[in-house]
Coordinates of C-alpha atoms in Angstrom, one line a residue:
X11 CA -26.2 173.5 13.1
X12 CA -23.8 171.4 11.1
X13 CA -23.3 167.7 12.5
X14 CA -19.9 165.9 12.7
X15 CA -19.6 164.2 9.4
X16 CA -20.1 160.3 10.3
X17 CA -22.6 161.4 13.2
X18 CA -25.6 160.7 11.8
X19 CA -24.4 157.9 8.9
X20 CA -26.9 155.1 8.1
X21 CA -25.9 152.1 6.0
X22 CA -22.4 153.8 5.1
X23 CA -20.0 151.3 7.0
X24 CA -16.5 151.3 7.6
X25 CA -15.0 147.8 5.8
X26 CA -11.6 147.8 8.2
X27 CA -13.5 148.6 11.2
X28 CA -14.1 151.9 13.2
X29 CA -16.2 154.9 12.3
X30 CA -18.3 154.3 15.0
X31 CA -21.2 156.9 15.2
X32 CA -20.3 159.8 17.5
X33 CA -24.2 160.3 17.8
X34 CA -23.5 163.7 19.2
X35 CA -21.8 167.2 18.7
X36 CA -19.6 168.8 21.2
X37 CA -20.9 172.4 22.0
X38 CA -18.2 173.7 24.2
X39 CA -16.3 173.0 27.4
X40 CA -16.0 174.4 30.9
X41 CA -18.1 177.1 32.5
X42 CA -17.5 179.6 30.1
X43 CA -18.7 177.7 26.8
X44 CA -19.8 179.3 24.1
X45 CA -22.1 177.7 21.1
X46 CA -20.3 178.9 18.2
X47 CA -23.0 177.3 15.4
X48 CA -25.3 179.1 13.3
X49 CA -28.7 180.0 14.9
X50 CA -27.3 179.3 18.6
X51 CA -29.8 181.3 20.1
X52 CA -32.6 180.3 18.2
X53 CA -32.1 176.4 19.0
X54 CA -31.4 176.8 22.5
X55 CA -35.0 178.8 22.7
X56 CA -36.1 175.6 21.0
X57 CA -34.9 173.3 23.1
X58 CA -36.1 175.2 26.2
X59 CA -39.4 175.6 25.0
X60 CA -39.9 171.6 23.8
X61 CA -38.0 170.9 27.2
X62 CA -39.9 168.2 29.7
X63 CA -39.6 168.3 33.3
X64 CA -39.1 164.6 34.0
X65 CA -35.6 163.9 32.9
X66 CA -35.1 161.1 34.9
X67 CA -37.5 159.3 32.6
X68 CA -34.9 159.7 29.8
X69 CA -32.9 156.6 28.5
X70 CA -29.5 157.8 27.4
X71 CA -26.6 155.4 26.5
X72 CA -24.5 158.9 25.9
X73 CA -21.2 158.0 24.8
X74 CA -19.6 155.2 22.9
X75 CA -18.7 151.9 24.1
X76 CA -20.4 150.8 27.5
X77 CA -21.5 154.5 27.4
X78 CA -22.5 155.1 31.5
X79 CA -25.2 157.4 32.1
X80 CA -23.9 158.4 35.3
X81 CA -20.8 160.0 33.6
X82 CA -23.5 162.7 32.6
X83 CA -25.8 165.3 33.8
X84 CA -28.6 165.8 31.1
X85 CA -28.7 169.9 30.9
X86 CA -31.5 170.2 28.7
X87 CA -33.8 167.1 27.7
X88 CA -36.5 167.9 25.1
X89 CA -39.1 165.8 23.3
X90 CA -40.3 167.0 19.7
X91 CA -43.4 165.6 18.0
X92 CA -42.9 167.6 14.8
X93 CA -40.5 166.2 13.3
X94 CA -39.2 167.3 9.3
X95 CA -36.9 165.7 6.7
X96 CA -35.8 168.4 4.2
X97 CA -39.3 169.9 4.4
X98 CA -41.4 167.0 4.7
X99 CA -43.1 166.1 7.7
X100 CA -42.4 162.6 9.4
X101 CA -45.4 161.2 10.2
X102 CA -46.2 160.3 14.0
X103 CA -42.4 160.8 14.7
X104 CA -41.3 161.8 18.2
X105 CA -37.5 162.6 18.8
X106 CA -35.5 163.0 21.8
X107 CA -32.7 165.7 22.0
X108 CA -30.4 166.1 24.9
X109 CA -27.7 168.8 25.9
X110 CA -25.6 166.9 28.3
X111 CA -22.5 167.9 30.6
X112 CA -19.5 165.4 31.2
X113 CA -19.4 165.0 34.9
X114 CA -16.5 162.1 34.9
X115 CA -13.0 161.4 32.7
X116 CA -10.8 164.1 33.9
X117 CA -9.8 166.5 31.0
X118 CA -13.1 166.6 29.5
X119 CA -15.4 167.4 33.0
X120 CA -17.6 170.4 31.9
X121 CA -17.8 169.6 28.3
X122 CA -21.4 170.0 26.8
X123 CA -22.4 168.0 23.9
X124 CA -25.7 167.9 22.2
X125 CA -27.1 164.1 21.8
X126 CA -29.3 162.4 19.2
X127 CA -28.6 158.7 19.4
X128 CA -31.0 156.5 18.2
X129 CA -31.2 154.2 21.5
X130 CA -32.7 156.9 23.6
X131 CA -36.6 156.7 24.4
X132 CA -38.9 158.7 27.0
X133 CA -40.9 156.6 29.4
X134 CA -39.9 153.4 27.6
X135 CA -40.5 153.9 24.2
X136 CA -38.1 153.8 21.5
X137 CA -39.1 157.2 19.8
X138 CA -35.5 158.0 18.3
X139 CA -34.8 154.7 16.7
X140 CA -38.5 154.7 15.2
X141 CA -38.0 158.3 13.7
X142 CA -35.3 157.1 11.9
X143 CA -36.7 154.2 10.2
X144 CA -39.5 156.6 9.2
X145 CA -36.9 159.0 7.2
X146 CA -36.3 156.0 4.3
X147 CA -39.4 156.0 3.1
X148 CA -39.5 159.8 2.8
X149 CA -36.6 160.1 0.9
X150 CA -37.8 157.5 -1.5
X151 CA -35.0 155.2 -1.1
X152 CA -34.6 151.4 0.5
X153 CA -34.8 150.3 4.1
X154 CA -30.7 149.5 3.8
X155 CA -30.1 152.6 1.7
X156 CA -26.7 154.5 2.4
X157 CA -27.5 158.1 3.4
X158 CA -27.0 160.9 6.2
X159 CA -27.8 163.8 8.0
X160 CA -25.5 166.9 7.8
X161 CA -27.5 169.5 9.7
X162 CA -30.2 170.1 12.1
X163 CA -32.5 173.0 13.0
X164 CA -35.1 174.2 14.1
X165 CA -37.9 176.6 13.1
X166 CA -41.1 178.1 15.0
X167 CA -39.8 176.7 18.5
X168 CA -41.7 173.5 18.8
X169 CA -39.9 172.2 14.9
X170 CA -36.7 170.1 14.7
X171 CA -35.6 169.6 11.0
X172 CA -33.2 167.5 9.3
X173 CA -31.0 168.1 6.1
X174 CA -30.8 164.4 4.4
X175 CA -28.5 163.6 1.5
X176 CA -29.2 160.3 -0.2
X177 CA -25.6 158.2 -0.9
X178 CA -27.2 155.1 -2.6
X179 CA -30.8 154.8 -3.0
X180 CA -30.7 151.1 -3.5
X181 CA -27.9 149.4 -0.7
X182 CA -25.5 149.8 1.8
X183 CA -22.2 151.8 0.6
X184 CA -19.0 150.5 2.1
X185 CA -15.8 152.5 2.5
X186 CA -12.0 151.0 3.3
X187 CA -11.4 154.0 5.7
X188 CA -13.1 157.1 7.6
X189 CA -11.7 159.4 5.5
X190 CA -12.8 157.8 2.2
X191 CA -16.3 157.9 3.4
X192 CA -16.1 161.6 4.7
X193 CA -14.7 162.4 1.3
X194 CA -17.9 161.2 -0.2
X195 CA -20.1 162.6 2.1
X196 CA -18.5 166.2 1.1
X197 CA -18.8 165.5 -2.8
X198 CA -22.5 165.0 -2.2
X199 CA -22.8 168.1 -0.3
X200 CA -21.1 169.7 -2.9
X201 CA -23.0 168.3 -5.8
X202 CA -26.3 169.1 -4.4
X203 CA -24.8 172.8 -4.1
X204 CA -23.9 172.9 -7.4
X205 CA -27.6 171.6 -8.6
X206 CA -29.4 174.0 -6.1
X207 CA -30.8 171.3 -4.2
X208 CA -29.1 171.6 -1.1
X209 CA -32.2 169.6 0.7
X210 CA -34.6 172.2 1.5
X211 CA -33.2 173.9 4.2
X212 CA -31.0 176.7 2.5
X213 CA -34.2 177.3 0.2
X214 CA -36.2 177.3 2.9
X215 CA -34.0 179.6 5.0
X216 CA -33.3 182.1 2.0
X217 CA -37.1 182.4 2.1
X218 CA -37.7 183.1 5.6
X219 CA -35.6 186.5 4.9
X220 CA -38.4 187.2 2.1
X221 CA -40.8 189.2 3.5
X222 CA -44.3 187.6 3.8
X223 CA -45.8 190.4 2.0
X224 CA -44.1 192.3 -0.2
X225 CA -44.4 194.3 -3.9
X226 CA -41.9 194.8 -6.5
X227 CA -42.6 198.2 -8.2
X228 CA -40.5 200.3 -10.8
X229 CA -40.4 201.0 -14.3
X230 CA -42.0 199.1 -16.8
X231 CA -39.7 196.8 -18.5
X232 CA -37.2 196.1 -15.2
X233 CA -38.2 192.4 -14.7
X234 CA -40.4 192.6 -11.8
X235 CA -42.2 189.6 -12.8
X236 CA -39.2 187.9 -13.8
X237 CA -37.9 188.5 -10.6
X238 CA -40.5 186.5 -8.3
X239 CA -40.4 183.7 -11.0
X240 CA -36.7 183.1 -10.7
X241 CA -37.6 183.0 -6.7
X242 CA -40.4 180.6 -7.0
X243 CA -40.0 178.7 -10.1
X244 CA -38.3 176.1 -8.0
X245 CA -41.3 175.4 -5.8
X246 CA -44.2 172.9 -7.4
X247 CA -46.6 174.6 -9.7
X248 CA -49.7 173.7 -7.9
X249 CA -48.4 175.7 -4.7
X250 CA -48.2 179.2 -6.8
X251 CA -51.3 181.4 -7.3
X252 CA -51.0 184.0 -9.8
X253 CA -53.9 186.6 -10.4
X254 CA -54.0 190.3 -12.2
X255 CA -56.1 192.7 -10.7
X256 CA -57.9 195.4 -13.1
X257 CA -60.3 198.5 -12.6
X258 CA -63.1 195.5 -12.5
X259 CA -61.7 193.3 -10.1
X260 CA -63.7 193.0 -6.7
X261 CA -63.8 190.5 -3.6
X262 CA -65.7 188.1 -5.2
X263 CA -63.2 187.8 -8.1
X264 CA -60.5 187.6 -6.0
X265 CA -61.7 185.5 -2.9
X266 CA -64.7 183.8 -4.5
X267 CA -68.8 183.7 -4.6
X268 CA -71.5 181.8 -5.5
X269 CA -71.7 181.3 -9.3
X270 CA -74.0 179.3 -11.4
X271 CA -72.9 175.7 -12.6
X272 CA -73.9 173.5 -15.0
X273 CA -74.5 169.9 -13.8
X274 CA -75.6 166.6 -14.8
X275 CA -79.6 166.0 -12.8
X276 CA -81.4 162.5 -13.3
X277 CA -84.8 163.1 -15.3
X278 CA -87.7 161.8 -13.2
X279 CA -90.8 160.7 -14.3
X280 CA -94.7 162.5 -13.5
X281 CA -94.8 160.2 -10.0
X282 CA -91.4 161.7 -9.1
X283 CA -89.3 158.3 -10.1
X284 CA -85.9 158.1 -11.7
X285 CA -86.6 157.7 -15.2
X286 CA -85.2 155.0 -17.4
X287 CA -83.9 154.3 -21.1
X288 CA -84.4 151.1 -23.0
X289 CA -81.9 149.5 -21.4
X290 CA -82.5 150.3 -17.9
X291 CA -80.1 153.0 -17.2
X292 CA -80.9 156.6 -15.6
X293 CA -81.1 159.2 -17.8
X294 CA -79.6 162.5 -17.0
X295 CA -80.1 166.2 -18.4
X296 CA -78.3 169.4 -18.1
X297 CA -78.8 171.7 -15.2
X298 CA -78.3 174.7 -13.3
X299 CA -77.2 175.1 -9.7
X300 CA -75.4 177.6 -8.0
X301 CA -72.2 176.7 -6.2
X302 CA -69.1 178.3 -3.8
X303 CA -66.3 178.8 -6.7
X304 CA -63.1 179.5 -4.7
X305 CA -60.7 182.4 -6.6
X306 CA -57.0 182.9 -6.2
X307 CA -57.0 183.9 -2.6
X308 CA -59.3 181.0 -1.1
X309 CA -57.1 178.5 -3.3
X310 CA -54.1 179.8 -2.0
X311 CA -55.3 180.1 1.7
X312 CA -56.9 176.4 1.7
X313 CA -53.4 175.2 -0.2
X314 CA -50.9 176.9 2.7
X315 CA -53.1 175.7 5.6
X316 CA -53.7 171.9 4.1
X317 CA -49.6 172.0 3.6
X318 CA -48.7 173.8 6.5
X319 CA -47.5 170.7 8.4
X320 CA -45.5 169.3 5.5
X321 CA -43.3 172.7 5.8
X322 CA -43.8 173.5 2.4
X323 CA -44.2 177.1 0.9
X324 CA -47.2 178.6 -1.0
X325 CA -47.5 181.7 -3.2
X326 CA -50.3 184.2 -4.1
X327 CA -48.8 186.6 -7.1
X328 CA -50.7 189.5 -7.7
X329 CA -49.6 191.2 -10.7
X330 CA -50.8 195.1 -11.5
X331 CA -51.8 195.4 -8.1
X332 CA -52.1 198.9 -8.6
X333 CA -54.7 198.8 -11.6
X334 CA -57.7 197.8 -9.3
X335 CA -59.1 199.0 -6.1
X336 CA -57.0 197.4 -3.4
X337 CA -59.5 198.2 -0.7
X338 CA -62.4 196.9 -2.5
X339 CA -60.8 194.0 -3.5
X340 CA -59.2 193.1 0.0
X341 CA -62.4 194.1 2.2
X342 CA -62.2 192.8 5.6
X343 CA -59.0 190.5 4.5
X344 CA -57.2 193.7 4.8
X345 CA -57.2 193.1 8.6
X346 CA -55.0 189.5 8.2
X347 CA -52.2 191.1 6.4
X348 CA -51.2 192.4 9.9
X349 CA -48.6 189.5 10.4
X350 CA -47.1 188.6 14.1
X351 CA -43.6 187.5 14.4
X352 CA -44.2 184.0 13.6
X353 CA -46.2 184.4 10.4
X354 CA -49.8 183.9 11.5
X355 CA -52.3 186.8 11.2
X356 CA -52.1 189.4 14.5
X357 CA -56.3 189.9 14.1
X358 CA -57.8 186.8 12.8
X359 CA -61.6 187.6 10.9
X360 CA -64.9 186.1 11.3
X361 CA -65.9 184.2 7.9
X362 CA -69.2 185.3 6.4
X363 CA -71.3 182.8 6.2
X364 CA -71.1 181.2 2.5
X365 CA -67.4 181.3 2.8
X366 CA -67.2 179.3 6.4
X367 CA -69.6 176.9 4.8
X368 CA -67.7 176.1 1.8
X369 CA -64.3 175.6 4.2
X370 CA -66.3 173.2 6.3
X371 CA -67.5 171.3 3.4
X372 CA -66.1 168.4 1.0
X373 CA -65.3 168.4 -2.7
X374 CA -66.8 166.4 -5.4
X375 CA -64.9 163.1 -3.9
X376 CA -66.2 163.2 -0.2
X377 CA -62.9 164.9 1.2
X378 CA -62.3 168.2 3.5
X379 CA -61.7 170.9 1.7
X380 CA -59.7 172.3 4.5
X381 CA -58.0 169.3 6.0
X382 CA -56.3 171.4 8.6
X383 CA -59.2 172.7 10.4
X384 CA -56.8 175.3 12.1
X385 CA -57.6 177.2 9.1
X386 CA -61.3 177.7 10.3
X387 CA -60.7 177.7 14.0
X388 CA -64.2 179.2 15.7
X389 CA -65.1 180.5 12.2
X390 CA -62.2 182.6 12.0
X391 CA -59.8 182.8 9.1
X392 CA -56.3 183.4 10.0
X393 CA -53.2 183.5 7.3
X394 CA -50.6 180.6 8.3
X395 CA -46.9 181.5 7.7
X396 CA -46.8 179.4 4.9
X397 CA -48.6 182.0 3.0
X398 CA -46.7 184.3 0.8
X399 CA -48.4 187.3 -1.0
X400 CA -46.6 188.8 -3.4
X401 CA -47.4 191.7 -5.9
X402 CA -46.4 193.6 -9.0
X403 CA -46.4 197.6 -9.9
X404 CA -45.2 199.6 -12.3
X405 CA -44.9 203.2 -11.1
X406 CA -45.9 204.7 -14.1
X407 CA -49.2 203.1 -14.9
X408 CA -52.4 205.9 -14.3
X409 CA -54.4 204.0 -11.7
X410 CA -57.8 204.5 -11.4
X411 CA -57.6 204.0 -7.9
X412 CA -54.3 205.1 -5.9
X413 CA -53.0 202.6 -2.9
X414 CA -53.9 204.4 0.6
X415 CA -51.2 204.6 2.7
X416 CA -53.1 202.4 5.6
X417 CA -52.7 199.5 2.7
X418 CA -49.4 200.4 2.1
X419 CA -47.9 199.9 5.5
X420 CA -48.8 196.3 5.5
X421 CA -46.5 195.5 2.6
X422 CA -42.6 195.6 2.1
X423 CA -41.8 197.2 -0.9
X424 CA -38.5 195.9 -3.2
X425 CA -37.8 198.4 -6.0
X426 CA -36.2 196.8 -9.2
X427 CA -33.8 199.2 -10.6
X428 CA -33.1 199.6 -14.4
X429 CA -29.4 197.8 -15.5
X430 CA -28.2 196.2 -18.2
X431 CA -29.3 192.3 -18.3
X432 CA -26.3 191.5 -20.9
X433 CA -28.3 189.6 -23.1
X434 CA -26.4 191.5 -26.0
X435 CA -29.9 193.1 -27.8
X436 CA -29.4 195.5 -30.5
X437 CA -31.9 197.6 -33.0
X438 CA -32.4 196.5 -36.2
X439 CA -30.8 198.7 -39.1
X440 CA -29.0 200.7 -36.9
X441 CA -25.1 200.3 -37.7
X442 CA -22.6 202.2 -35.1
X443 CA -23.6 201.2 -31.5
X444 CA -27.2 199.2 -32.3
X445 CA -27.0 198.3 -28.5
X446 CA -30.3 198.1 -27.2
X447 CA -29.2 199.1 -23.5
X448 CA -27.3 201.6 -24.6
X449 CA -30.2 203.4 -26.1
X450 CA -32.2 202.7 -22.9
X451 CA -29.4 204.8 -20.8
X452 CA -30.0 207.8 -23.5
X453 CA -33.8 208.0 -23.7
X454 CA -33.8 207.3 -19.7
X455 CA -31.4 210.7 -19.2
X456 CA -33.7 212.5 -21.7
X457 CA -36.6 211.7 -19.8
X458 CA -35.3 212.1 -16.3
X459 CA -34.4 216.0 -17.8
X460 CA -37.9 216.9 -19.2
X461 CA -40.3 215.2 -16.7
X462 CA -38.2 215.2 -13.7
X463 CA -39.3 211.9 -13.1
X464 CA -38.0 208.3 -13.1
X465 CA -41.4 206.3 -13.3
X466 CA -41.3 206.7 -16.6
X467 CA -38.3 205.7 -18.0
X468 CA -38.1 202.3 -20.0
X469 CA -36.4 199.0 -18.1
X470 CA -34.4 196.6 -20.3
X471 CA -37.5 194.0 -20.9
X472 CA -39.7 197.0 -21.9
X473 CA -39.5 196.1 -25.6
X474 CA -38.0 192.5 -26.7
X475 CA -36.2 191.2 -29.9
X476 CA -38.2 189.4 -32.6
X477 CA -35.6 189.9 -35.3
X478 CA -31.6 189.8 -35.6
X479 CA -28.8 191.6 -36.9
X480 CA -25.2 190.4 -36.9
X481 CA -26.0 187.1 -35.6
X482 CA -27.4 188.6 -32.1
X483 CA -31.2 188.9 -31.2
X484 CA -32.2 192.6 -32.6
X485 CA -35.4 194.8 -31.9
X486 CA -37.1 195.6 -35.3
X487 CA -37.9 198.6 -36.5
X488 CA -41.5 197.9 -36.7
X489 CA -41.8 197.0 -33.1
X490 CA -39.7 199.7 -31.7
X491 CA -41.8 202.2 -33.0
X492 CA -45.0 200.2 -32.1
X493 CA -43.8 200.2 -28.7
X494 CA -40.9 202.5 -28.0
X495 CA -41.8 205.5 -29.6
X496 CA -45.6 205.0 -29.3
X497 CA -45.1 205.0 -25.4
X498 CA -43.0 207.8 -25.4
X499 CA -44.9 210.1 -27.5
X500 CA -48.5 209.3 -25.7
X501 CA -47.4 208.8 -22.2
X502 CA -43.7 210.1 -21.5
X503 CA -43.8 213.6 -23.9
X504 CA -47.3 214.0 -24.0
X505 CA -47.8 216.8 -21.4
X506 CA -44.2 218.2 -22.0
X507 CA -42.6 220.4 -24.2
X508 CA -39.3 219.1 -25.8
X509 CA -37.4 222.4 -25.3
X510 CA -34.0 222.1 -27.4
X511 CA -33.4 218.3 -27.5
X512 CA -34.4 218.3 -31.4
X513 CA -35.8 214.7 -30.7
X514 CA -38.5 214.9 -33.0
X515 CA -37.3 216.3 -36.1
X516 CA -36.2 214.6 -39.3
X517 CA -32.7 215.0 -40.9
X518 CA -33.6 218.5 -42.8
X519 CA -34.3 219.9 -39.0
X520 CA -38.2 219.5 -40.1
X521 CA -40.8 219.0 -37.1
X522 CA -41.9 215.2 -37.2
X523 CA -45.5 214.2 -35.8
X524 CA -46.2 210.2 -34.6
X525 CA -47.9 209.6 -37.8
X526 CA -44.7 210.6 -39.5
X527 CA -43.2 207.2 -38.1
X528 CA -45.2 205.7 -40.9
X529 CA -45.2 205.9 -44.7
X530 CA -48.4 206.0 -47.0
X531 CA -48.4 201.8 -46.5
X532 CA -48.7 202.2 -42.9
X533 CA -45.2 200.5 -42.6
X534 CA -42.8 202.0 -40.4
X535 CA -40.8 204.8 -42.0
X536 CA -37.3 203.6 -41.7
X537 CA -35.3 207.4 -42.3
X538 CA -37.6 209.0 -39.8
X539 CA -37.0 206.2 -37.7
X540 CA -33.3 205.8 -37.5
X541 CA -32.9 209.6 -37.4
X542 CA -34.8 209.4 -34.2
X543 CA -32.5 206.9 -33.0
X544 CA -29.3 209.1 -33.9
X545 CA -30.9 212.1 -32.2
X546 CA -31.5 210.2 -29.2
X547 CA -27.5 208.8 -29.5
X548 CA -26.3 212.2 -29.7
X549 CA -28.1 214.1 -27.2
X550 CA -26.4 215.7 -24.7
X551 CA -22.6 215.4 -26.6
X552 CA -20.7 218.2 -27.6
X553 CA -19.8 219.5 -31.4
X554 CA -16.5 218.0 -30.5
X555 CA -17.7 214.7 -29.3
X556 CA -20.1 214.7 -32.5
X557 CA -17.1 214.8 -34.6
X558 CA -15.0 212.4 -33.2
X559 CA -17.9 209.7 -33.6
X560 CA -18.3 211.0 -37.0
X561 CA -14.7 210.0 -37.5

C-alpha cells in the first residue's frame, strides 16, 4: 500500500517546525469502512496470519503528541520476523504492524489506522526502532542519511516488504516546508520510475504475474529468446542459468553426474611419506579423481534456495526445449513441475544418493553448497517459489522427440506473433520497396496458401543485416540466399507443388532450381535472386495493380 508522504521519512527534516511523522496510514472510518489500497485482501490476510494472541503485551504510542494509548483499541496486532527492504532481507529484524480503532475523540470515533511507529515494542523489546536502524547499511547509505519509505506490502503471508528511496546517501537533508519536502519525495519516485528502478517492488510484482514455468513458442525469427532477454536482463547475471536441449541431452547433462576431474595429488615415497624437493617443499603430480559436477538445473536449484530469504529471483532458461527428449532429460524431476499456489512443488521427490551427498556437502573452501537446508529436507527435492523455468521452441522444427501432453500440461505457453520490429531493415539492391518486413509479409502469405500452416513462416529476426543501403541496415543478397532461400527451398516448399505461384522462375518464365541462385563461381546470381524477390512482392496482385506499380 502507498503511504502518506512523510509517514516514514528519516533525516529529511522540516526547518521551520512541523512535519511530524504521522507513523500511520488511515484505512477508513465507521462501521462500514472499506480498505481502498492495492492488494488490501492479501495485506489483511497476512496480518491475520501473523497476528499475536497477547496484544496486551504490545506497547504503542499511537498518536501525535502524548499519543495516549487508551484512546485506541488494537484490532489486529501482527509480528513479522521476515522483513525486507527493496527485496533484500533485513537480518535478524522483527517488526510490529497494528490496525487500531479510535475509541475517543468525537468526530473520528471508529476510524481505522495502520500503525508502524518506531517506538512500538512487543514484550518490552524495541523491535520497530531496531528494524529501522538496520535498513541504511542495506541501502548503502550513512547512518544519518536522508531516506524515506513510500510503500509497504506483504508476500507469501509471512513476509513484510518496504519500498525505500534514498534522498541523500551521506547526510541529513533539511527543507523549509512540508510542501518542499513532499516535492522532493515525488521527484525522487518519478526519477526512479523513468530509470526503471522503482525499488524492487514493481519488478517483483510484475514478475509474479509471469508463470513460474512457461514456454515461448512461435515461428523462427519472432524474437522468443530476445523476449526472455528483455525480461531477465535487469536481474544479476549470476542468477540466470542457460542451457540448450539437443538430441544427445540427457539427465546427467541437465542435472549433474560424477565425472573424471584432474586434481593435484602429493607424491609419496616408497615408505608412504610425502616426497619433498631440495627446498623441502611438497611435490605434487596430476591425478584423476571422480567428483560430482552440477549442471544447469542443479546450479539454478542451489542458487534459488540459497537466495530464497533475500527475495531474489533465479531463472533457468532452456533454449530449443523441443529438440531434446524431455521425458528422459527431466526424469523424475518431472514431478516437481507441479507447483502449489505459493510456488513450491506439490510433490517433492527423493533425491538419489549421489545428488543428496552433493547437496549435503561443502565446496573447496569448506562452505556448505546448499546453505538453505530446506532444499534437501529429509533427503527430498522441492522447487522453491523464486525459481523460474522458461523455455523457447520453434514450432517449425522437426523434433526427433515429440513433447507428450503430460509434460505440456505443466507449462504455460506464450505465443510470440510475427510482427514488425520497426528497425527499418532493407534488402540490398532492391530498388523499389526494399523493406525486409514487406518481403516477410508477402512470403508468409504464400507459405500459408501453399502449406496451410503458420509454423513455417518467417519472423522479423530470421535473417539480420550484414550490409547497408541508402544509409539504413540491409541484408546482402548473399545472406538472403544462404538463409532465406535455402530455408524456403529445403524446409518450406520441398514437399509441395508450387502451383501457379510462379515464384521459382526467371524473368523469361523458365523454371529455376536452387543451384540457379548461384553463378559458376559459387557467388550469388544477382539477376535470379532479384527476380525471385520481385515475384514474391508481386504475388497475388492483379494486372491493374502491377501496371500501377510499374508507373
